[in-house]
């Protein structure tokens, strides 16, 4: 089915779910499962299509249109799978939320927004759907525990998205187009303009991924969001930032464009700078995670460090490391989703997620324990879980290019993560 | 097809009649307002001579696409404001009718001194209207500033008269290249200062805080929508079309208006009071719109003007209704009030998000055009605009989050932590809020149906030759 | 020459607005400002050696410019209206605060 129809149906489904939830809360919750599953399964058919263009609507004198591609399919599969799986928790949580109808509406709307970002043909479409994702998720967060965190989230996210908007219009002023392919071929012939644009645009990716120094919103927002939305935020929406980083470094081939700039260890200095930021956030995220009491904040800090891994992988543009980065996107989405959901289950039963108040749940909730254990083993990078594969690929990419410092930092952190998580696991279950 | 002078004459006539027949003044007010709101659709473009003296010796009214658009918007807004403020009308009907006459006149006029006269009519009725809130000292400050401003304006146009010999807009526009540059700079500075008082530009806007911040259900929407639109439209007409300024002076003015935008948004961040936040947001938006007019981005300016006018209509009506029901509009005390008034909350949210310029709403289309215009000029201007927009977004989101989700920090959001305030008599406000919200959402997805007229208006503003030929063709 | 005097009058008015603390004195300063402005406007129409612009039966066309005088007529009336409103406000301020000194009037922001 045509992509633009899918998007339109997604938008309509958010309205339908809103009214259904007003009518009956559980029914609305069930329908989010159905709709997100429908979106997931209908996107499966795009696995091998690339370059098909779909027009959505004519927005003034601009077109909003979509184009399919492999990486878009990859990302959209991960995201829609995350949303679909998380939506199974929705019906049970309806009665705990202050505004279930708005929750469902914004849930579906943010899902459609992420799909729009991935399949966007031009930067304007990408920006429009990116902002839709931001404000849709923005209004869900204060239904949880904190009213200040969505404001920090919005501030940092706006800084990123407005610098991206500035860069988009700068490019429009120079090249008179928003289209990604046209811009990438134009930029290849004018590499000097691209440095400025590169740094501005990747800020949007950095702020959404939660890389140092923009990481402060992540634990606040993810930790205090409603329990069923945290896995979506952490496993899903963070990856939208990774997608922006991908576009800026890989789709518009930064390696080619910067090939005659200063190179540090075989990588252009712009990419190296990004990788250093990623490395710092790995360390910062894990160190901050160790001292957390609230389990959700702990998992959120681990998201910070895993985003660092993803960013290193993507920015490296080395074939092996890049594959590792992309695979880690999938692994982290599943693992952090699983971790948050198991704690959502705990919170449903016990009403709290503070680890100091929990203990001895392994007998009562063995399945949650098993899921949590598998997730943290995967994230720590221990075989035979898939997290091992992605982390290994990233290490291989780093060390084969001679970037031993980063590789060492990443490896050290793995040890710390291992200690921390196993301690957590044994102590509180 | 009616003669546009009726849009000025009939409200004036009704004003005088309403003094004589006090009981029917409400009927007059609503009837005439409805007449102008509908009648403004039925005027034809052209230059209408008043009193038989052809320009440049006489005064004329010019109706082109631009004034047509502004007339329609302002009259509709006036009528909606009346619906909102029905409970606060008290004895203000005569003043409101005079305001209506003045507002219609100032948009259509083709003569600088006529503009001064209408400006004073609007100003005096604004002073009287604002004093119905009983905050007399703020009105006094407004009066002083307004009179000084209009005196400066008069001084400016007399300088132009002294050198060019005419006060007719079209005639002056064609004589402008012959005047020496230093005289032009002097005159334009004075004229800009005079218009800037009403248009809320720094440093002339110290009156705004007292007037808007203390508004009731009638003056709040009236000032922030009708007056704001008209003042910005007049600046657009005068500085966008008639008086072409050279680049150095334009940059001086743009510095002022951009400063207005950024400082106003920063001041709104620091406010804790609902009406204060909206006041500073109005100042900021006025600065942004006038920056766009000065840069030549008429399309962007008009879109933002429409966006701001209708959004502020909704937001101010809700804010002032809240204040009049509860005597308090500190946002901490209002936490969670939208849980009880869902439709109003929805309309308010959509208006706020449209003002920030988030996609899926009409304001985003305005933002794209603003950035396009700004980038065509300079690299710094869009940076400032975006910084101001970030600040605007932050405080609006903070406001919305607080008003939708009650609860202490660290606790789950729940109904019990909500406020005990309610909004009384909010039915009209809810309907208007919902309709405007729906229009914003639809226009955000497919803006074509709304912007066709705006595009025509912007094109006519950029085209001085059509204006000249329509006025002077009769000579 | 007299034009400078009128400009000085305007400046006196503005100085009065800036420096005076009493509301009635501020209104008087406003009036001085408007007076200076009106006189200035009339003076721009002056042509030396001409007569007042009233047609008496001779065919004498040597008139000063009548347009500024018409403008000033309107401006005087507007100034009168504004003064009336200002005095109404002054009376109400006095009733509410008991004083006409702006130092002693309580601020009215956002109560």
mmCIF file of N, CA and C in Angstrom, chain A residues 167-250:
data_model
loop_
_atom_site.group_PDB
_atom_site.id
_atom_site.type_symbol
_atom_site.label_atom_id
_atom_site.label_comp_id
_atom_site.label_asym_id
_atom_site.label_seq_id
_atom_site.Cartn_x
_atom_site.Cartn_y
_atom_site.Cartn_z
ATOM 1 N N UNK A 167 20.265 25.620 9.390
ATOM 2 C CA UNK A 167 21.096 25.014 8.360
ATOM 3 C C UNK A 167 20.290 24.703 7.116
ATOM 4 N N UNK A 168 19.044 24.213 7.302
ATOM 5 C CA UNK A 168 18.202 23.877 6.157
ATOM 6 C C UNK A 168 17.948 25.113 5.319
ATOM 7 N N UNK A 169 17.616 26.233 5.980
ATOM 8 C CA UNK A 169 17.335 27.422 5.198
ATOM 9 C C UNK A 169 18.588 28.048 4.635
ATOM 10 N N UNK A 170 19.712 27.848 5.292
ATOM 11 C CA UNK A 170 20.980 28.296 4.717
ATOM 12 C C UNK A 170 21.248 27.560 3.420
ATOM 13 N N UNK A 171 20.986 26.245 3.438
ATOM 14 C CA UNK A 171 21.163 25.465 2.222
ATOM 15 C C UNK A 171 20.161 25.888 1.154
ATOM 16 N N UNK A 172 18.942 26.188 1.592
ATOM 17 C CA UNK A 172 17.940 26.605 0.624
ATOM 18 C C UNK A 172 18.338 27.910 -0.022
ATOM 19 N N UNK A 173 18.916 28.793 0.791
ATOM 20 C CA UNK A 173 19.343 30.072 0.244
ATOM 21 C C UNK A 173 20.475 29.894 -0.755
ATOM 22 N N UNK A 174 21.360 28.898 -0.480
ATOM 23 C CA UNK A 174 22.484 28.709 -1.382
ATOM 24 C C UNK A 174 22.096 27.922 -2.617
ATOM 25 N N UNK A 175 21.317 26.863 -2.427
ATOM 26 C CA UNK A 175 21.084 25.952 -3.540
ATOM 27 C C UNK A 175 19.641 25.949 -4.004
ATOM 28 N N UNK A 176 18.765 26.677 -3.344
ATOM 29 C CA UNK A 176 17.381 26.840 -3.765
ATOM 30 C C UNK A 176 16.606 25.536 -3.814
ATOM 31 N N UNK A 177 16.966 24.589 -2.959
ATOM 32 C CA UNK A 177 16.177 23.372 -2.917
ATOM 33 C C UNK A 177 16.232 22.792 -1.518
ATOM 34 N N UNK A 178 15.216 21.975 -1.188
ATOM 35 C CA UNK A 178 15.256 21.273 0.079
ATOM 36 C C UNK A 178 15.611 19.809 -0.117
ATOM 37 N N UNK A 179 15.639 19.347 -1.347
ATOM 38 C CA UNK A 179 15.711 17.930 -1.619
ATOM 39 C C UNK A 179 17.049 17.363 -1.189
ATOM 40 N N UNK A 180 17.035 16.218 -0.513
ATOM 41 C CA UNK A 180 18.266 15.697 0.074
ATOM 42 C C UNK A 180 19.264 15.275 -0.997
ATOM 43 N N UNK A 181 18.757 14.588 -2.030
ATOM 44 C CA UNK A 181 19.711 14.091 -3.036
ATOM 45 C C UNK A 181 20.342 15.237 -3.796
ATOM 46 N N UNK A 182 19.521 16.229 -4.161
ATOM 47 C CA UNK A 182 20.063 17.363 -4.906
ATOM 48 C C UNK A 182 21.101 18.094 -4.067
ATOM 49 N N UNK A 183 20.787 18.257 -2.781
ATOM 50 C CA UNK A 183 21.721 18.979 -1.930
ATOM 51 C C UNK A 183 23.008 18.194 -1.781
ATOM 52 N N UNK A 184 22.895 16.864 -1.660
ATOM 53 C CA UNK A 184 24.146 16.132 -1.437
ATOM 54 C C UNK A 184 25.035 16.192 -2.667
ATOM 55 N N UNK A 185 24.450 16.175 -3.857
ATOM 56 C CA UNK A 185 25.338 16.303 -5.019
ATOM 57 C C UNK A 185 25.853 17.718 -5.153
ATOM 58 N N UNK A 186 25.059 18.708 -4.741
ATOM 59 C CA UNK A 186 25.556 20.084 -4.823
ATOM 60 C C UNK A 186 26.658 20.328 -3.819
ATOM 61 N N UNK A 187 26.517 19.697 -2.645
ATOM 62 C CA UNK A 187 27.497 19.941 -1.600
ATOM 63 C C UNK A 187 28.820 19.272 -1.921
ATOM 64 N N UNK A 188 28.737 18.142 -2.642
ATOM 65 C CA UNK A 188 29.988 17.462 -2.997
ATOM 66 C C UNK A 188 30.850 18.383 -3.844
ATOM 67 N N UNK A 189 30.200 19.208 -4.650
ATOM 68 C CA UNK A 189 31.010 20.104 -5.460
ATOM 69 C C UNK A 189 31.368 21.385 -4.735
ATOM 70 N N UNK A 190 30.738 21.668 -3.592
ATOM 71 C CA UNK A 190 31.104 22.849 -2.807
ATOM 72 C C UNK A 190 31.400 22.443 -1.386
ATOM 73 N N UNK A 191 32.517 21.805 -1.130
ATOM 74 C CA UNK A 191 32.675 21.247 0.212
ATOM 75 C C UNK A 191 32.819 22.278 1.316
ATOM 76 N N UNK A 192 33.233 23.487 0.993
ATOM 77 C CA UNK A 192 33.492 24.423 2.087
ATOM 78 C C UNK A 192 32.231 24.863 2.785
ATOM 79 N N UNK A 193 31.119 24.848 2.060
ATOM 80 C CA UNK A 193 29.892 25.284 2.727
ATOM 81 C C UNK A 193 29.426 24.240 3.710
ATOM 82 N N UNK A 194 29.931 23.034 3.523
ATOM 83 C CA UNK A 194 29.285 21.956 4.250
ATOM 84 C C UNK A 194 29.722 21.869 5.704
ATOM 85 N N UNK A 195 30.889 22.432 6.049
ATOM 86 C CA UNK A 195 31.333 22.284 7.437
ATOM 87 C C UNK A 195 30.326 22.930 8.385
ATOM 88 N N UNK A 196 29.979 24.171 8.041
ATOM 89 C CA UNK A 196 29.052 24.936 8.850
ATOM 90 C C UNK A 196 27.737 24.191 8.997
ATOM 91 N N UNK A 197 27.228 23.713 7.843
ATOM 92 C CA UNK A 197 25.944 23.028 7.832
ATOM 93 C C UNK A 197 26.032 21.718 8.606
ATOM 94 N N UNK A 198 27.169 21.034 8.443
ATOM 95 C CA UNK A 198 27.341 19.753 9.112
ATOM 96 C C UNK A 198 27.189 19.907 10.622
ATOM 97 N N UNK A 199 27.925 20.882 11.162
ATOM 98 C CA UNK A 199 27.872 21.013 12.608
ATOM 99 C C UNK A 199 26.507 21.453 13.096
ATOM 100 N N UNK A 200 25.862 22.344 12.321
ATOM 101 C CA UNK A 200 24.544 22.781 12.766
ATOM 102 C C UNK A 200 23.551 21.642 12.722
ATOM 103 N N UNK A 201 23.612 20.863 11.621
ATOM 104 C CA UNK A 201 22.586 19.841 11.488
ATOM 105 C C UNK A 201 22.797 18.708 12.447
ATOM 106 N N UNK A 202 24.069 18.419 12.713
ATOM 107 C CA UNK A 202 24.235 17.257 13.559
ATOM 108 C C UNK A 202 23.882 17.596 14.996
ATOM 109 N N UNK A 203 23.769 18.900 15.294
ATOM 110 C CA UNK A 203 23.307 19.254 16.633
ATOM 111 C C UNK A 203 21.925 18.698 16.891
ATOM 112 N N UNK A 204 21.096 18.671 15.842
ATOM 113 C CA UNK A 204 19.762 18.110 16.044
ATOM 114 C C UNK A 204 19.871 16.640 16.426
ATOM 115 N N UNK A 205 20.765 15.934 15.719
ATOM 116 C CA UNK A 205 20.958 14.530 16.053
ATOM 117 C C UNK A 205 21.530 14.363 17.451
ATOM 118 N N UNK A 206 22.494 15.218 17.788
ATOM 119 C CA UNK A 206 23.127 15.069 19.093
ATOM 120 C C UNK A 206 22.150 15.323 20.226
ATOM 121 N N UNK A 207 21.323 16.377 20.056
ATOM 122 C CA UNK A 207 20.410 16.677 21.149
ATOM 123 C C UNK A 207 19.372 15.585 21.317
ATOM 124 N N UNK A 208 18.929 15.000 20.206
ATOM 125 C CA UNK A 208 17.920 13.959 20.349
ATOM 126 C C UNK A 208 18.543 12.676 20.884
ATOM 127 N N UNK A 209 19.803 12.406 20.506
ATOM 128 C CA UNK A 209 20.431 11.183 20.984
ATOM 129 C C UNK A 209 20.815 11.296 22.456
ATOM 130 N N UNK A 210 21.024 12.519 22.908
ATOM 131 C CA UNK A 210 21.415 12.645 24.295
ATOM 132 C C UNK A 210 22.911 12.497 24.492
ATOM 133 N N UNK A 211 23.662 13.102 23.576
ATOM 134 C CA UNK A 211 25.115 13.025 23.673
ATOM 135 C C UNK A 211 25.575 14.180 24.550
ATOM 136 N N UNK A 212 26.639 13.920 25.297
ATOM 137 C CA UNK A 212 27.274 15.012 26.021
ATOM 138 C C UNK A 212 27.616 16.114 25.048
ATOM 139 N N UNK A 213 27.426 17.411 25.321
ATOM 140 C CA UNK A 213 26.861 18.008 26.522
ATOM 141 C C UNK A 213 25.359 18.209 26.525
ATOM 142 N N UNK A 214 24.647 17.514 25.645
ATOM 143 C CA UNK A 214 23.204 17.729 25.612
ATOM 144 C C UNK A 214 22.457 16.602 26.309
ATOM 145 N N UNK A 215 23.114 15.937 27.259
ATOM 146 C CA UNK A 215 22.516 14.732 27.797
ATOM 147 C C UNK A 215 21.620 14.980 28.992
ATOM 148 N N UNK A 216 21.566 16.217 29.480
ATOM 149 C CA UNK A 216 20.896 16.438 30.762
ATOM 150 C C UNK A 216 19.399 16.168 30.719
ATOM 151 N N UNK A 217 18.803 16.298 29.545
ATOM 152 C CA UNK A 217 17.361 16.106 29.542
ATOM 153 C C UNK A 217 16.987 14.644 29.611
ATOM 154 N N UNK A 218 17.905 13.771 29.167
ATOM 155 C CA UNK A 218 17.522 12.381 28.973
ATOM 156 C C UNK A 218 17.115 11.681 30.264
ATOM 157 N N UNK A 219 17.935 11.743 31.301
ATOM 158 C CA UNK A 219 17.474 11.049 32.503
ATOM 159 C C UNK A 219 16.252 11.705 33.115
ATOM 160 N N UNK A 220 16.174 13.035 33.032
ATOM 161 C CA UNK A 220 15.008 13.704 33.607
ATOM 162 C C UNK A 220 13.744 13.293 32.881
ATOM 163 N N UNK A 221 13.778 13.323 31.539
ATOM 164 C CA UNK A 221 12.556 13.049 30.787
ATOM 165 C C UNK A 221 12.234 11.561 30.780
ATOM 166 N N UNK A 222 13.243 10.730 30.445
ATOM 167 C CA UNK A 222 12.935 9.310 30.365
ATOM 168 C C UNK A 222 12.621 8.735 31.724
ATOM 169 N N UNK A 223 13.302 9.294 32.740
ATOM 170 C CA UNK A 223 13.075 8.732 34.051
ATOM 171 C C UNK A 223 11.715 9.065 34.627
ATOM 172 N N UNK A 224 11.153 10.197 34.200
ATOM 173 C CA UNK A 224 9.902 10.571 34.827
ATOM 174 C C UNK A 224 8.713 10.515 33.899
ATOM 175 N N UNK A 225 8.900 9.984 32.708
ATOM 176 C CA UNK A 225 7.757 9.855 31.807
ATOM 177 C C UNK A 225 6.832 8.761 32.322
ATOM 178 N N UNK A 226 5.605 8.709 31.824
ATOM 179 C CA UNK A 226 4.743 7.595 32.206
ATOM 180 C C UNK A 226 5.399 6.273 31.835
ATOM 181 N N UNK A 227 5.149 5.243 32.645
ATOM 182 C CA UNK A 227 5.977 4.053 32.534
ATOM 183 C C UNK A 227 5.880 3.354 31.202
ATOM 184 N N UNK A 228 4.755 3.463 30.517
ATOM 185 C CA UNK A 228 4.710 2.801 29.226
ATOM 186 C C UNK A 228 5.303 3.654 28.134
ATOM 187 N N UNK A 229 5.561 4.911 28.370
ATOM 188 C CA UNK A 229 6.126 5.712 27.291
ATOM 189 C C UNK A 229 7.639 5.780 27.358
ATOM 190 N N UNK A 230 8.221 5.487 28.507
ATOM 191 C CA UNK A 230 9.684 5.518 28.596
ATOM 192 C C UNK A 230 10.368 4.573 27.614
ATOM 193 N N UNK A 231 9.888 3.327 27.441
ATOM 194 C CA UNK A 231 10.572 2.486 26.448
ATOM 195 C C UNK A 231 10.489 3.059 25.052
ATOM 196 N N UNK A 232 9.378 3.718 24.726
ATOM 197 C CA UNK A 232 9.260 4.325 23.406
ATOM 198 C C UNK A 232 10.258 5.469 23.274
ATOM 199 N N UNK A 233 10.334 6.291 24.321
ATOM 200 C CA UNK A 233 11.258 7.416 24.273
ATOM 201 C C UNK A 233 12.685 6.924 24.142
ATOM 202 N N UNK A 234 13.022 5.947 24.963
ATOM 203 C CA UNK A 234 14.408 5.547 25.042
ATOM 204 C C UNK A 234 14.796 4.625 23.917
ATOM 205 N N UNK A 235 13.911 3.730 23.570
ATOM 206 C CA UNK A 235 14.259 2.793 22.525
ATOM 207 C C UNK A 235 13.949 3.314 21.146
ATOM 208 N N UNK A 236 12.997 4.232 21.065
ATOM 209 C CA UNK A 236 12.542 4.661 19.768
ATOM 210 C C UNK A 236 12.998 6.050 19.380
ATOM 211 N N UNK A 237 12.519 7.033 20.154
ATOM 212 C CA UNK A 237 12.698 8.398 19.686
ATOM 213 C C UNK A 237 14.150 8.819 19.681
ATOM 214 N N UNK A 238 14.947 8.238 20.566
ATOM 215 C CA UNK A 238 16.359 8.562 20.562
ATOM 216 C C UNK A 238 16.980 8.172 19.224
ATOM 217 N N UNK A 239 16.455 7.125 18.614
ATOM 218 C CA UNK A 239 17.018 6.661 17.350
ATOM 219 C C UNK A 239 16.749 7.635 16.226
ATOM 220 N N UNK A 240 15.730 8.495 16.403
ATOM 221 C CA UNK A 240 15.490 9.517 15.389
ATOM 222 C C UNK A 240 16.713 10.420 15.307
ATOM 223 N N UNK A 241 17.309 10.692 16.460
ATOM 224 C CA UNK A 241 18.545 11.464 16.451
ATOM 225 C C UNK A 241 19.649 10.741 15.726
ATOM 226 N N UNK A 242 19.706 9.427 15.962
ATOM 227 C CA UNK A 242 20.690 8.645 15.237
ATOM 228 C C UNK A 242 20.476 8.718 13.743
ATOM 229 N N UNK A 243 19.196 8.783 13.337
ATOM 230 C CA UNK A 243 18.907 8.875 11.912
ATOM 231 C C UNK A 243 19.415 10.180 11.330
ATOM 232 N N UNK A 244 19.220 11.279 12.074
ATOM 233 C CA UNK A 244 19.721 12.570 11.584
ATOM 234 C C UNK A 244 21.240 12.503 11.445
ATOM 235 N N UNK A 245 21.894 11.892 12.443
ATOM 236 C CA UNK A 245 23.351 11.757 12.360
ATOM 237 C C UNK A 245 23.733 10.941 11.134
ATOM 238 N N UNK A 246 22.932 9.922 10.860
ATOM 239 C CA UNK A 246 23.198 9.089 9.690
ATOM 240 C C UNK A 246 23.102 9.894 8.412
ATOM 241 N N UNK A 247 22.021 10.685 8.302
ATOM 242 C CA UNK A 247 21.832 11.491 7.095
ATOM 243 C C UNK A 247 23.025 12.418 6.906
ATOM 244 N N UNK A 248 23.432 13.049 7.979
ATOM 245 C CA UNK A 248 24.459 14.066 7.840
ATOM 246 C C UNK A 248 25.819 13.450 7.558
ATOM 247 N N UNK A 249 26.103 12.288 8.132
ATOM 248 C CA UNK A 249 27.432 11.735 7.914
ATOM 249 C C UNK A 249 27.484 10.745 6.779
ATOM 250 N N UNK A 250 26.420 9.994 6.542
ATOM 251 C CA UNK A 250 26.525 8.916 5.578
ATOM 252 C C UNK A 250 25.771 9.186 4.285
#
